[in-house]
Coordinates of C-alpha atoms in Angstrom, one line a residue:
M1 CA 23.9 -2.9 25.9
F2 CA 21.3 -0.3 24.9
D3 CA 22.5 3.3 25.7
L4 CA 19.7 5.8 25.4
T5 CA 22.2 8.6 25.6
A6 CA 24.0 7.4 22.4
E7 CA 24.3 10.2 19.8
I8 CA 22.6 8.1 17.1
Y9 CA 19.3 8.5 19.0
H10 CA 19.6 12.3 19.4
D11 CA 21.6 13.6 16.4
A12 CA 20.2 13.2 12.9
D13 CA 23.6 13.4 11.3
K14 CA 25.1 10.7 13.6
A15 CA 22.0 8.5 12.9
R16 CA 22.6 9.0 9.1
E17 CA 26.3 8.0 9.6
H18 CA 25.2 4.9 11.5
L19 CA 22.8 4.0 8.7
E20 CA 25.6 4.6 6.1
A21 CA 27.9 2.3 8.0
I22 CA 25.3 -0.5 7.9
H23 CA 24.1 0.0 4.3
W24 CA 27.4 1.1 2.7
P25 CA 30.2 -0.8 4.5
H26 CA 32.4 -0.5 1.4
G27 CA 31.4 3.0 0.5
P28 CA 28.2 4.5 -1.1
F29 CA 26.5 3.0 -4.1
C30 CA 23.8 4.4 -6.4
P31 CA 20.4 2.9 -5.7
H32 CA 19.2 4.0 -9.1
C33 CA 21.7 2.3 -11.4
G34 CA 23.9 0.3 -8.9
N35 CA 27.1 2.2 -9.6
A36 CA 29.6 1.6 -6.7
N37 CA 32.7 3.2 -8.3
P38 CA 33.9 5.8 -5.8
E39 CA 35.5 7.8 -8.6
R40 CA 32.1 8.1 -10.3
I41 CA 30.2 9.2 -7.1
T42 CA 30.4 12.8 -5.7
K43 CA 29.3 14.0 -2.3
L44 CA 27.4 17.2 -2.7
A45 CA 28.4 19.9 -0.2
G46 CA 26.6 23.1 -1.4
K47 CA 25.0 25.5 1.2
S48 CA 21.5 24.6 0.0
T49 CA 22.2 20.8 -0.2
R50 CA 20.8 18.5 2.5
P51 CA 23.5 16.6 4.5
G52 CA 24.3 13.2 3.2
V53 CA 23.4 13.7 -0.5
Y54 CA 25.5 12.2 -3.2
K55 CA 25.4 12.4 -7.0
C56 CA 26.0 9.5 -9.3
N57 CA 28.0 10.6 -12.3
E58 CA 26.8 7.5 -14.3
C59 CA 23.0 8.1 -14.2
R60 CA 23.3 11.8 -13.0
Q61 CA 20.8 11.1 -10.2
P62 CA 21.2 12.4 -6.6
F63 CA 20.7 10.0 -3.7
S64 CA 21.1 9.5 0.0
V65 CA 21.3 6.4 2.2
T66 CA 17.5 6.5 2.7
V67 CA 16.7 6.2 -1.0
G68 CA 15.2 2.7 -1.6
T69 CA 14.4 2.1 2.0
V70 CA 11.2 2.4 4.2
F71 CA 12.7 5.7 5.4
E72 CA 12.7 7.3 2.0
R73 CA 11.0 10.8 1.7
S74 CA 10.2 10.8 5.4
K75 CA 10.3 14.2 7.2
I76 CA 10.9 12.5 10.5
P77 CA 14.5 13.0 11.8
L78 CA 16.6 9.9 11.2
N79 CA 17.6 9.7 14.8
K80 CA 13.9 9.1 15.7
W81 CA 13.7 6.3 13.1
V82 CA 16.9 4.7 14.5
L83 CA 15.5 4.9 18.0
A84 CA 12.1 3.5 17.0
S85 CA 13.8 0.6 15.1
H86 CA 15.8 -0.3 18.2
L87 CA 12.7 -0.2 20.4
Y88 CA 10.7 -2.5 18.1
A89 CA 13.7 -4.8 17.7
S90 CA 14.3 -5.2 21.5
S91 CA 10.7 -5.2 22.8
K92 CA 9.8 -8.9 23.1
K93 CA 6.0 -8.4 22.9
G94 CA 6.0 -5.2 20.8
M95 CA 5.3 -1.6 21.5
S96 CA 2.1 0.2 20.8
A97 CA 1.9 3.3 18.6
H98 CA 0.6 5.3 21.5
Q99 CA 3.7 4.4 23.5
L100 CA 5.9 5.3 20.5
H101 CA 4.2 8.6 20.1
R102 CA 4.8 9.5 23.7
M103 CA 8.4 8.5 23.7
L104 CA 9.4 10.1 20.4
G105 CA 7.3 13.2 20.7
V106 CA 5.5 12.7 17.4
T107 CA 1.8 12.5 16.7
Y108 CA -0.1 9.3 17.1
K109 CA -0.8 9.1 13.4
T110 CA 2.9 9.5 12.6
A111 CA 3.9 6.9 15.2
W112 CA 1.3 4.4 13.8
F113 CA 2.7 4.9 10.3
M114 CA 6.3 4.5 11.6
A115 CA 5.4 1.3 13.3
H116 CA 3.9 -0.2 10.1
R117 CA 7.0 0.9 8.0
I118 CA 9.2 -0.8 10.6
R119 CA 7.1 -4.0 10.4
E120 CA 7.5 -3.9 6.6
A121 CA 11.2 -3.8 7.1
M122 CA 11.0 -6.8 9.4
K123 CA 9.5 -8.9 6.6
E124 CA 11.7 -11.9 5.8
D125 CA 12.8 -12.8 2.3
T126 CA 11.8 -16.5 2.5
K127 CA 12.6 -17.2 -1.1
S128 CA 16.3 -16.5 -0.6
S129 CA 16.6 -18.2 2.8
G130 CA 15.2 -21.5 1.5
P131 CA 12.9 -24.0 3.3
L132 CA 12.8 -24.7 7.0
G133 CA 14.2 -28.0 8.3
G134 CA 16.0 -30.7 6.3
E135 CA 17.3 -34.2 6.8
G136 CA 17.6 -35.0 10.5
K137 CA 15.8 -31.8 11.5
T138 CA 12.3 -31.3 13.1
I139 CA 9.4 -29.1 12.1
E140 CA 6.5 -28.3 14.3
A141 CA 3.3 -27.1 12.6
D142 CA 0.1 -25.8 14.2
E143 CA -2.7 -23.3 13.7
T144 CA -4.2 -20.8 16.1
Y145 CA -7.2 -18.4 16.2
I146 CA -7.2 -14.9 17.4
G147 CA -9.5 -11.9 17.4
K148 CA -12.7 -11.6 15.4
R149 CA -12.8 -11.6 11.6
D150 CA -13.5 -8.2 10.1
V151 CA -15.6 -10.0 7.4
P152 CA -17.6 -13.0 8.6
Y153 CA -16.5 -16.3 7.1
V154 CA -19.3 -18.0 5.1
S155 CA -18.8 -21.8 4.7
P156 CA -19.0 -23.1 1.1
Q157 CA -21.5 -25.6 2.6
R158 CA -24.0 -22.7 2.9
K159 CA -24.2 -22.7 -0.9
G160 CA -24.5 -19.0 -1.2
R161 CA -26.9 -18.5 1.7
P162 CA -26.0 -15.4 3.8
F163 CA -24.1 -15.8 7.1
I164 CA -26.4 -15.6 10.1
K165 CA -24.8 -15.3 13.5
K166 CA -26.4 -18.0 15.7
G167 CA -25.0 -19.6 18.8
K168 CA -21.3 -20.3 19.3
S169 CA -19.1 -20.6 16.2
G170 CA -15.8 -21.6 17.8
G171 CA -12.9 -20.6 15.7
A172 CA -14.9 -20.3 12.5
Q173 CA -15.3 -16.5 13.0
K174 CA -11.8 -15.8 14.3
R175 CA -8.7 -14.9 12.4
T176 CA -6.7 -17.9 11.4
V177 CA -2.9 -18.1 11.7
V178 CA -0.9 -21.1 10.5
A179 CA 2.8 -21.3 11.6
L180 CA 5.8 -23.6 11.2
V181 CA 8.8 -23.6 13.4
E182 CA 12.1 -25.5 13.1
R183 CA 13.4 -26.6 16.4
G184 CA 16.4 -24.5 17.3
G185 CA 15.8 -22.5 14.2
S186 CA 13.3 -20.1 12.6
V187 CA 9.5 -19.6 12.5
R188 CA 7.2 -18.6 9.7
S189 CA 3.7 -17.5 10.3
F190 CA 0.8 -17.0 7.8
H191 CA -2.6 -15.4 8.1
V192 CA -5.0 -17.4 6.0
E193 CA -8.7 -17.0 5.3
H194 CA -9.5 -20.5 6.5
A195 CA -7.4 -23.4 7.6
T196 CA -8.1 -26.3 5.3
K197 CA -6.1 -29.3 4.2
A198 CA -5.3 -27.6 0.9
T199 CA -4.1 -24.3 2.5
V200 CA -2.1 -26.1 5.2
R201 CA -0.5 -28.4 2.6
D202 CA 0.4 -25.4 0.4
I203 CA 2.2 -23.7 3.3
L204 CA 4.0 -26.8 4.3
V205 CA 5.3 -27.9 1.0
R206 CA 6.4 -24.3 0.1
N207 CA 8.2 -23.6 3.4
A208 CA 9.4 -26.9 4.8
D209 CA 11.9 -29.4 3.5
R210 CA 10.1 -32.7 3.0
K211 CA 13.2 -34.6 4.4
S212 CA 12.2 -33.2 7.8
T213 CA 10.4 -34.9 10.7
L214 CA 7.0 -33.3 11.1
Y215 CA 5.3 -33.0 14.5
T216 CA 1.7 -31.8 14.9
D217 CA -1.3 -32.2 17.2
E218 CA -4.2 -34.6 16.3
S219 CA -5.8 -32.1 13.9
N220 CA -7.2 -33.8 10.7
L221 CA -5.5 -31.0 8.6
Y222 CA -2.1 -32.8 8.7
P223 CA -2.2 -36.6 8.3
I224 CA -2.4 -36.7 4.5
T225 CA 0.3 -34.0 4.0
G226 CA 2.4 -35.7 6.8
L227 CA 2.8 -38.7 4.5
E228 CA 5.0 -36.5 2.2
F229 CA 7.5 -35.9 5.0
A230 CA 10.2 -38.2 6.3
T231 CA 8.2 -38.9 9.5
H232 CA 5.0 -37.5 10.9
D233 CA 4.1 -38.0 14.5
T234 CA 1.3 -36.4 16.6
V235 CA 0.4 -35.7 20.2
K236 CA -3.3 -36.0 21.3
H237 CA -4.1 -32.8 23.2
S238 CA -7.7 -33.8 23.6
A239 CA -6.5 -36.8 25.8
K240 CA -4.2 -34.4 27.7
E241 CA -1.2 -35.8 26.0
Y242 CA 1.3 -33.0 25.4
V243 CA 4.7 -34.8 25.3
R244 CA 5.6 -38.3 24.2
G245 CA 9.4 -38.7 24.3
I246 CA 10.6 -36.1 21.8
V247 CA 7.2 -35.8 20.1
H248 CA 5.5 -32.5 21.1
T249 CA 4.4 -29.2 19.7
N250 CA 5.5 -27.1 22.7
T251 CA 7.9 -25.0 20.6
I252 CA 5.2 -23.7 18.3
E253 CA 2.8 -23.3 21.3
N254 CA 5.5 -21.1 22.9
V255 CA 5.7 -19.0 19.7
F256 CA 1.9 -18.5 19.8
S257 CA 2.0 -17.7 23.5
V258 CA 4.4 -14.7 23.0
F259 CA 2.4 -13.6 19.9
K260 CA -0.9 -13.6 21.7
R261 CA 0.5 -11.9 24.8
G262 CA 1.7 -9.1 22.6
M263 CA -1.4 -8.8 20.5
I264 CA -3.8 -8.9 23.5
G265 CA -1.7 -7.1 26.1
V266 CA 0.2 -4.5 24.0
Y267 CA -1.6 -3.9 20.7
Q268 CA -5.1 -4.9 21.9
H269 CA -6.6 -4.2 18.5
C270 CA -5.3 -4.9 15.0
G271 CA -7.2 -4.6 11.7
E272 CA -7.3 -8.0 10.0
A273 CA -5.8 -6.5 6.8
H274 CA -2.7 -5.6 8.8
L275 CA -2.3 -8.9 10.6
H276 CA 0.4 -10.2 8.3
R277 CA 2.7 -7.3 9.3
Y278 CA 2.3 -8.1 13.0
L279 CA 3.1 -11.7 12.3
A280 CA 6.3 -10.5 10.5
E281 CA 7.2 -8.5 13.5
F282 CA 7.0 -11.4 15.9
D283 CA 8.7 -13.8 13.5
F284 CA 11.6 -11.3 13.1
R285 CA 12.2 -11.1 16.8
Y286 CA 11.9 -14.9 17.3
N287 CA 14.3 -15.7 14.5
R288 CA 16.8 -13.4 16.2
R289 CA 16.1 -14.3 19.8
A290 CA 18.6 -14.1 22.7
A291 CA 18.7 -18.0 22.8
L292 CA 20.6 -17.8 19.4
K293 CA 23.1 -15.4 21.0
I294 CA 21.8 -12.4 19.2
S295 CA 21.9 -9.1 21.1
D296 CA 19.4 -6.3 20.9
A297 CA 22.0 -4.1 19.1
E298 CA 22.6 -6.8 16.5
R299 CA 18.8 -7.3 16.0
A300 CA 18.3 -3.6 15.6
A301 CA 21.2 -3.4 13.1
D302 CA 19.6 -6.3 11.2
L303 CA 16.3 -4.4 11.1
L304 CA 17.9 -1.3 9.7
R305 CA 19.8 -3.4 7.1
M306 CA 16.5 -5.1 6.0
A307 CA 14.8 -1.7 5.4
R308 CA 16.5 -1.5 2.0
D309 CA 14.5 -2.4 -1.2
K310 CA 11.2 -2.0 0.7
R311 CA 8.7 0.9 0.5
L312 CA 5.4 1.5 2.2
T313 CA 3.5 4.7 1.5
Y314 CA 0.7 6.1 3.6
R315 CA -1.7 5.8 0.7
R316 CA -0.9 2.1 0.3
I317 CA -1.4 1.3 4.0
G318 CA -4.5 3.5 4.2
E319 CA -6.2 1.7 1.3
T320 CA -5.5 -1.7 2.7
S321 CA -8.6 -3.8 2.6
L322 CA -9.7 -7.4 2.9
A323 CA -12.4 -6.8 0.2

């Protein structure tokens, strides 16, 4: 249960100890050279030394638990980082930077940057976790369209002619998201420039085991790639068919529902260059949802643990561009 009065949310030293317990369960290790020998690591305790600083006697470098994490070199107290991480891990549809700035007592600019660093920490390592699905398992795939493109999409069929806004363009001028979900398992979402048979196939074969059963709607993006999977069945939404026995795409539709409620109702605006981080945020929470018996505290601890080996500087995020 979330206890807002807990010391880790109000005392920077307690927050640091909490972070050390998560990152160093067997004692401190040097992020510079990897030394974990307790006899070759010294905790510095001088009057002018910041709390929680250690020195590695192998590489002679000082370090703390935040080195090599998204919290590195931040002047924001660690207790505010820990509280912000818990809020983002436990808020099903997200939390706006304005809300965070009011709750933490930091500037809006600081809160916005904190939120993006937290989303960077939420990013899953899909290479180490392997593909979704497998023999006897089911994958649902679908695409959705949200918001307006920052840069209008020009179809190759225009043969170099400029884009001219005329009439309704449907989803062509909206941001495209393709997602895969394993029933009872995890989801992976991707922001793509345009959903084509080639881009959808690339996402599927890289992220889904081809021994899986694949369920999609009647979109013409999937039939050819579907032949590479154990089974491929579709439901015809245009004919108001949404379920046929166990064949449906309701799981992925539910994922999109929560995502859109958060993006429209909470965040309201998101630069297209940052959309991939928002997708990582919603994927992180779905993959650790309450239905999998994961509590808010466990989800928050996972987030703090995943903050290691990731950095996001303000310059990097400020220079983000689709160009």
